CSV table of C-alpha atoms and ligand atoms in Angstrom, one decimal:
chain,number,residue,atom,x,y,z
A,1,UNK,CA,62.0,29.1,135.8
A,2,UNK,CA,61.5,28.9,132.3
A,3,UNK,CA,64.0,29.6,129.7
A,4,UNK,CA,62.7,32.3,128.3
A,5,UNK,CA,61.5,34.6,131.1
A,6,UNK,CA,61.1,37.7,130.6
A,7,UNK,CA,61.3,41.1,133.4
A,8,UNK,CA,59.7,44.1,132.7
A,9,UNK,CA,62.0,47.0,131.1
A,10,UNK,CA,62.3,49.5,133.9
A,11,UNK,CA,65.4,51.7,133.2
A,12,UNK,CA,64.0,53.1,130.2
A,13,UNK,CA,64.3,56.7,130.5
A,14,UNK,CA,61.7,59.0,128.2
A,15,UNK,CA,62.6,62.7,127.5
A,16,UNK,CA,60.6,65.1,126.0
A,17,UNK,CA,61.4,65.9,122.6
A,18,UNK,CA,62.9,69.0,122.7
A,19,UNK,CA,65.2,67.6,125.1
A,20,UNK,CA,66.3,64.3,123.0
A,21,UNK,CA,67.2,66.8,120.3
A,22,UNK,CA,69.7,68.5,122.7
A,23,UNK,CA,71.0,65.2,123.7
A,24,UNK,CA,71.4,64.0,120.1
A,25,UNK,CA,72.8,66.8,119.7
A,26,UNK,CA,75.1,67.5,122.7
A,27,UNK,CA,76.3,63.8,122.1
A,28,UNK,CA,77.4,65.1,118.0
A,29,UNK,CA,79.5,67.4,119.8
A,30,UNK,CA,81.0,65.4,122.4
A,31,UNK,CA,81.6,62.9,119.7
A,32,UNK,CA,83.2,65.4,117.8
A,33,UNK,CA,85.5,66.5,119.8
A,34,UNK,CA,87.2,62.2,120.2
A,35,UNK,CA,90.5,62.3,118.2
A,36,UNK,CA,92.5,59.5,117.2
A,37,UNK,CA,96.2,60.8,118.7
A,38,UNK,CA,99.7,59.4,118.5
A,39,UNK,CA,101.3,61.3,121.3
A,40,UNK,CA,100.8,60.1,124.5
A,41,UNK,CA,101.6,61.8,128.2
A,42,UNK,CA,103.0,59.0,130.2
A,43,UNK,CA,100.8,60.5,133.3
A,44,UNK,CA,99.0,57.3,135.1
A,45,UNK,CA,95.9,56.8,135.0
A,46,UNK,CA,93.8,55.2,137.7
A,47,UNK,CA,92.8,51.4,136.8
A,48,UNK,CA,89.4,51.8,138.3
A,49,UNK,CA,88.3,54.5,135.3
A,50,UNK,CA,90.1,51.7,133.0
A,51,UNK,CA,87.9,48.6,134.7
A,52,UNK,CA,84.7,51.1,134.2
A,53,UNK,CA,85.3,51.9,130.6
A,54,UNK,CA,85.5,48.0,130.4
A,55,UNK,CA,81.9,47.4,131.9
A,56,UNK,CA,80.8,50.2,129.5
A,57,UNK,CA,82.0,47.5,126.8
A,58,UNK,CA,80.5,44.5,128.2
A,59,UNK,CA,77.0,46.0,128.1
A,60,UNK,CA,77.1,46.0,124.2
A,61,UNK,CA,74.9,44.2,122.3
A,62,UNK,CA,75.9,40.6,121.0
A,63,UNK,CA,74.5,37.6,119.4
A,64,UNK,CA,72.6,35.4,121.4
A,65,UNK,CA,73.8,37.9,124.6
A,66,UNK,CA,77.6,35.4,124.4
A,67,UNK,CA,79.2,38.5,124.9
A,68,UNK,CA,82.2,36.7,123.1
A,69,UNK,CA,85.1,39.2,124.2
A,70,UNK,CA,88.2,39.4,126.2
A,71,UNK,CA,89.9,42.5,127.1
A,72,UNK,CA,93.4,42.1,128.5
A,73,UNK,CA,94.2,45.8,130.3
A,74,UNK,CA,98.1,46.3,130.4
A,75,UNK,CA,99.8,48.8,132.6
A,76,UNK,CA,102.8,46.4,133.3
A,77,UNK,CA,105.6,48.0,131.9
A,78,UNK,CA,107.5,45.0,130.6
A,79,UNK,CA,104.4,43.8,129.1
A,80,UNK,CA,104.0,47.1,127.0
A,81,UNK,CA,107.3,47.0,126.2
A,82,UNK,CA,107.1,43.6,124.7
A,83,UNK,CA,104.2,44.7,122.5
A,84,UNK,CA,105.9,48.0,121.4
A,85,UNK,CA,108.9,46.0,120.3
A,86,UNK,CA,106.7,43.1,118.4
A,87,UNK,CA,104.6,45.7,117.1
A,88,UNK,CA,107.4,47.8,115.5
A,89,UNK,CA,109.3,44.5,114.4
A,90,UNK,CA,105.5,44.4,112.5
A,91,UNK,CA,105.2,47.7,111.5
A,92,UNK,CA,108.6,47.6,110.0
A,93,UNK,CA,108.3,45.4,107.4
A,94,UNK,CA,104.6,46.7,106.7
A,95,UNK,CA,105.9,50.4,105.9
A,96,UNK,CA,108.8,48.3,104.1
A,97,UNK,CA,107.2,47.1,101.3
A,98,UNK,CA,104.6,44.9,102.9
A,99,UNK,CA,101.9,46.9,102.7
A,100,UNK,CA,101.9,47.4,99.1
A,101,UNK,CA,101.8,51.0,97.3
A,102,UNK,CA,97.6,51.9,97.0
A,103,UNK,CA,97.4,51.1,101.5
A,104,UNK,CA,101.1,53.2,102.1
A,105,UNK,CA,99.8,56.0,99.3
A,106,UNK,CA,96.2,55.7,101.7
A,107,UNK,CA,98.2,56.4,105.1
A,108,UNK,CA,100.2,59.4,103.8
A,109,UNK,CA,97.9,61.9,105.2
A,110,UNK,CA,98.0,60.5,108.3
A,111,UNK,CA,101.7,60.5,108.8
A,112,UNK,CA,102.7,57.4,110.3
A,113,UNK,CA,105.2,55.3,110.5
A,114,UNK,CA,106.7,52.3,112.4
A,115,UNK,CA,107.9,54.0,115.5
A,116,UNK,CA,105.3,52.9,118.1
A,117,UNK,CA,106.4,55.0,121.1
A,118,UNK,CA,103.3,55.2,122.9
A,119,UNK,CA,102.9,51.8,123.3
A,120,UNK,CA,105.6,52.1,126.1
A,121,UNK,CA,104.7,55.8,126.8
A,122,UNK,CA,100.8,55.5,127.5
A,123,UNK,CA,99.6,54.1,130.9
A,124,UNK,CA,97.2,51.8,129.7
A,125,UNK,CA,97.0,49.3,126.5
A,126,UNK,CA,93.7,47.2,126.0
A,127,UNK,CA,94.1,44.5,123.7
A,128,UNK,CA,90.6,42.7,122.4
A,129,UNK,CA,90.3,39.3,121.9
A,130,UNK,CA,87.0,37.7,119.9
A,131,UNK,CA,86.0,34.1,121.0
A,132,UNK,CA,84.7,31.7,118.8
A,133,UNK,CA,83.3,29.4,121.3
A,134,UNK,CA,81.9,30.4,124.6
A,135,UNK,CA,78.0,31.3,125.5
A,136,UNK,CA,76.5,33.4,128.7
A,137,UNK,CA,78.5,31.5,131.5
A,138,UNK,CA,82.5,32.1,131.3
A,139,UNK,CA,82.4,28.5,131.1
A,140,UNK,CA,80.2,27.7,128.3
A,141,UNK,CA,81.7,25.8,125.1
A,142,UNK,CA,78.8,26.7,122.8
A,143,UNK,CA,79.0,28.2,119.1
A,144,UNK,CA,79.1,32.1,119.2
A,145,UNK,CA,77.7,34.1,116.6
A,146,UNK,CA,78.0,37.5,114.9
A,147,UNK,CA,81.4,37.5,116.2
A,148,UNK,CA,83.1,40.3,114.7
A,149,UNK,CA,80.0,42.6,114.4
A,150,UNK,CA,79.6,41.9,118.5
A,151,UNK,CA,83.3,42.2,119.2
A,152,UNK,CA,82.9,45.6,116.9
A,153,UNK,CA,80.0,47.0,118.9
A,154,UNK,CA,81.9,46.8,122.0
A,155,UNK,CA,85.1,48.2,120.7
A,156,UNK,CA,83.2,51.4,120.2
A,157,UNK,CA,81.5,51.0,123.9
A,158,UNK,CA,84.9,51.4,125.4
A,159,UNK,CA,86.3,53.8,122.9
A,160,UNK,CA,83.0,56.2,123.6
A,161,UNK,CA,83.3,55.2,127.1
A,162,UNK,CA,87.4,56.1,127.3
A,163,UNK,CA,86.5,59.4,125.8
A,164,UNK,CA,83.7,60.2,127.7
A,165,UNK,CA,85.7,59.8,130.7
A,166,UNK,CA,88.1,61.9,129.8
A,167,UNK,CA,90.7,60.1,128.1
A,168,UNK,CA,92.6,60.3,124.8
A,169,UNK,CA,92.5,56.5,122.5
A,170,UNK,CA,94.1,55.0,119.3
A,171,UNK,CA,92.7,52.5,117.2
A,172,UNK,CA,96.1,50.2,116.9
A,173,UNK,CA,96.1,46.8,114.5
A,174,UNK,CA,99.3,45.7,113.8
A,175,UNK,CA,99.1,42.6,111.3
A,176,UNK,CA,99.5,40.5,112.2
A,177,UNK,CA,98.2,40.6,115.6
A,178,UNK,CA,98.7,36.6,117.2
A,179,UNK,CA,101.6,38.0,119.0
A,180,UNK,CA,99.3,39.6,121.0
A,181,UNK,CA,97.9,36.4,121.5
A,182,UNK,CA,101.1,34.8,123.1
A,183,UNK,CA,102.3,38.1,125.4
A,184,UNK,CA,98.9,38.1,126.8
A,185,UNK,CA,98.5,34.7,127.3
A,186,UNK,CA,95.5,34.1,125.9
A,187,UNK,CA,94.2,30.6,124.4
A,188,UNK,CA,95.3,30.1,120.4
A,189,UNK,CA,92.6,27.7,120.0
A,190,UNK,CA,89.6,30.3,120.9
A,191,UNK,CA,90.4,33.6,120.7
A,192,UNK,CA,91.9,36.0,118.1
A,193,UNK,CA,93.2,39.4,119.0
A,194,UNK,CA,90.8,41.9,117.1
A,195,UNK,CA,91.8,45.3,118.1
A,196,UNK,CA,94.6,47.2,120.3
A,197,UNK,CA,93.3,50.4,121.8
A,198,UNK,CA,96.1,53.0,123.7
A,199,UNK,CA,93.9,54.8,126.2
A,200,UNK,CA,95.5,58.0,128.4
A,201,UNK,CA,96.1,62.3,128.5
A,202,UNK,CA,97.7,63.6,125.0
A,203,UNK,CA,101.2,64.5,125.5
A,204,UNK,CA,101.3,68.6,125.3
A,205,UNK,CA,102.6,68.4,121.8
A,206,UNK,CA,99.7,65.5,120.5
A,207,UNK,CA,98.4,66.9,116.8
A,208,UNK,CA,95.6,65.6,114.5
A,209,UNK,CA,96.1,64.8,111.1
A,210,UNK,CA,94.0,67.4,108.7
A,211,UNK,CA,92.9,64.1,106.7
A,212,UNK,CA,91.2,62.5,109.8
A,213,UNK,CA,88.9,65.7,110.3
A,214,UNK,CA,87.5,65.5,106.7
A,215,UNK,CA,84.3,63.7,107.7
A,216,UNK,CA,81.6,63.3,105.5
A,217,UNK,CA,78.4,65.1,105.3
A,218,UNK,CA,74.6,63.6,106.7
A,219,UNK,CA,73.7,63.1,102.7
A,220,UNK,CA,76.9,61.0,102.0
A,221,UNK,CA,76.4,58.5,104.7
A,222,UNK,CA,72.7,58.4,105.0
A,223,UNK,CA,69.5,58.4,103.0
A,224,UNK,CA,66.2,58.6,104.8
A,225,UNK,CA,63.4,56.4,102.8
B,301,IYR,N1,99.0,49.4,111.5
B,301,IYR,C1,99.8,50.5,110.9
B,301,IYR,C2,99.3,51.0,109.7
B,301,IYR,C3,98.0,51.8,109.7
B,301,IYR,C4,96.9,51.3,109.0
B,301,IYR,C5,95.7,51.9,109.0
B,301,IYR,I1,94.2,51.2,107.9
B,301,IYR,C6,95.6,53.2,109.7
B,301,IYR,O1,94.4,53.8,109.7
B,301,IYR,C7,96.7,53.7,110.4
B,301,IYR,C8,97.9,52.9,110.4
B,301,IYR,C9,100.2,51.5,111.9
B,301,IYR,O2,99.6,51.5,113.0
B,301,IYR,O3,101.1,52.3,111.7
């Protein structure tokens, strides 16, 4: 076989245009309705949905197809635990000072502090890890490339994916994150946590922040040449 063979595309789908209009469209509203929440219910959810979302995220795009990401799904309680209390050990300092006055003036409107409940409270923690070596085959030592813009793609995969199936997410960085490394047992040497996502239902008393529903209008993000 040669190294560059190709098979035909076959699972392209074309709609008339009318219809890809509503679909554009019908995804906006489906896409509006995803909410960042810090409330969690502590209901389970099953780890099948979870290990779907996750195949949802491995069919991003990435350079050179490396697909250089590792998602560690964490239902065990001890483990969340561990990360709650490392996180708010984190957090603490950060709201202390740390952060500086222009980033704590910036997170006002969002009203948040260091109390990390949901990290214990919500079924399911992913935690994302970028690699900087690794290729096609798990095995592979070669170079990856476009590491953060690949690992970034497929963070939105699984949070589009977590929301489409129903589910309620938050974004989570603590900084900085290498204890996420250690607790998950991950390898120092390749991989850096990039992202911690909470995925489960919205406790009955979850709220959005005001600030977070100011979005910005077509003109202000795009310009059509
Ligand atoms: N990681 C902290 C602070 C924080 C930072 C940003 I940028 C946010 O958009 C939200 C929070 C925390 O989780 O509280």
């Amino acid at each position: 076989m040669q190294d560059h063979a190709h098979v035909p595309l076959q699972d392209f789908i074309e709609y008339p245009q009318d219809e890809m209009l509503q679909r554009a469209e019908a995804f906006l509203a489906n896409s509006q309705r995803r909410h960042s929440i810090r409330s969690f219910s502590d209901r389970a959810v099953p780890r099948e949905i979870i290990a779907a979302c996750l195949k949802t995220a491995g069919a991003a795009p990435s350079g050179a197809n490396h697909q250089p990401w590792h998602f560690v799904a964490i239902h065990s309680q001890d483990v969340k635990k561990r990360i709650r209390e490392a996180a708010e050990d984190l957090e603490r300092s950060f709201y202390e000072g740390r952060a500086g006055d222009e980033w704590l003036n910036a997170l006002k409107p969002l009203g948040t502090d260091s109390d990390k409940p949901y990290l214990e409270h919500a079924p399911w923690l992913i935690a994302i890890f970028s690699q900087k070596k690794g290729g096609i085959h798990i095995e592979d030592k070669q170079t990856n490339y476009y590491v953060h813009e690949s690992v970034g793609i497929a963070t939105g995969f699984l949070i589009q994916a977590l929301h489409n199936a129903g589910l309620a997410t938050l974004t989570h960085t603590p900084k900085p994150m290498s204890f996420l490394t250690e607790i998950c047992g991950r390898d120092a040497d390749n991989e850096r946590p990039f992202m911690l996502i909470i995925a489960g239902y919205p406790s009955e008393t979850a709220t959005v922040p005001e600030h977070a529903l100011v979005k910005k209008s077509l003109d202000e993000i795009a310009t059509f040449l």
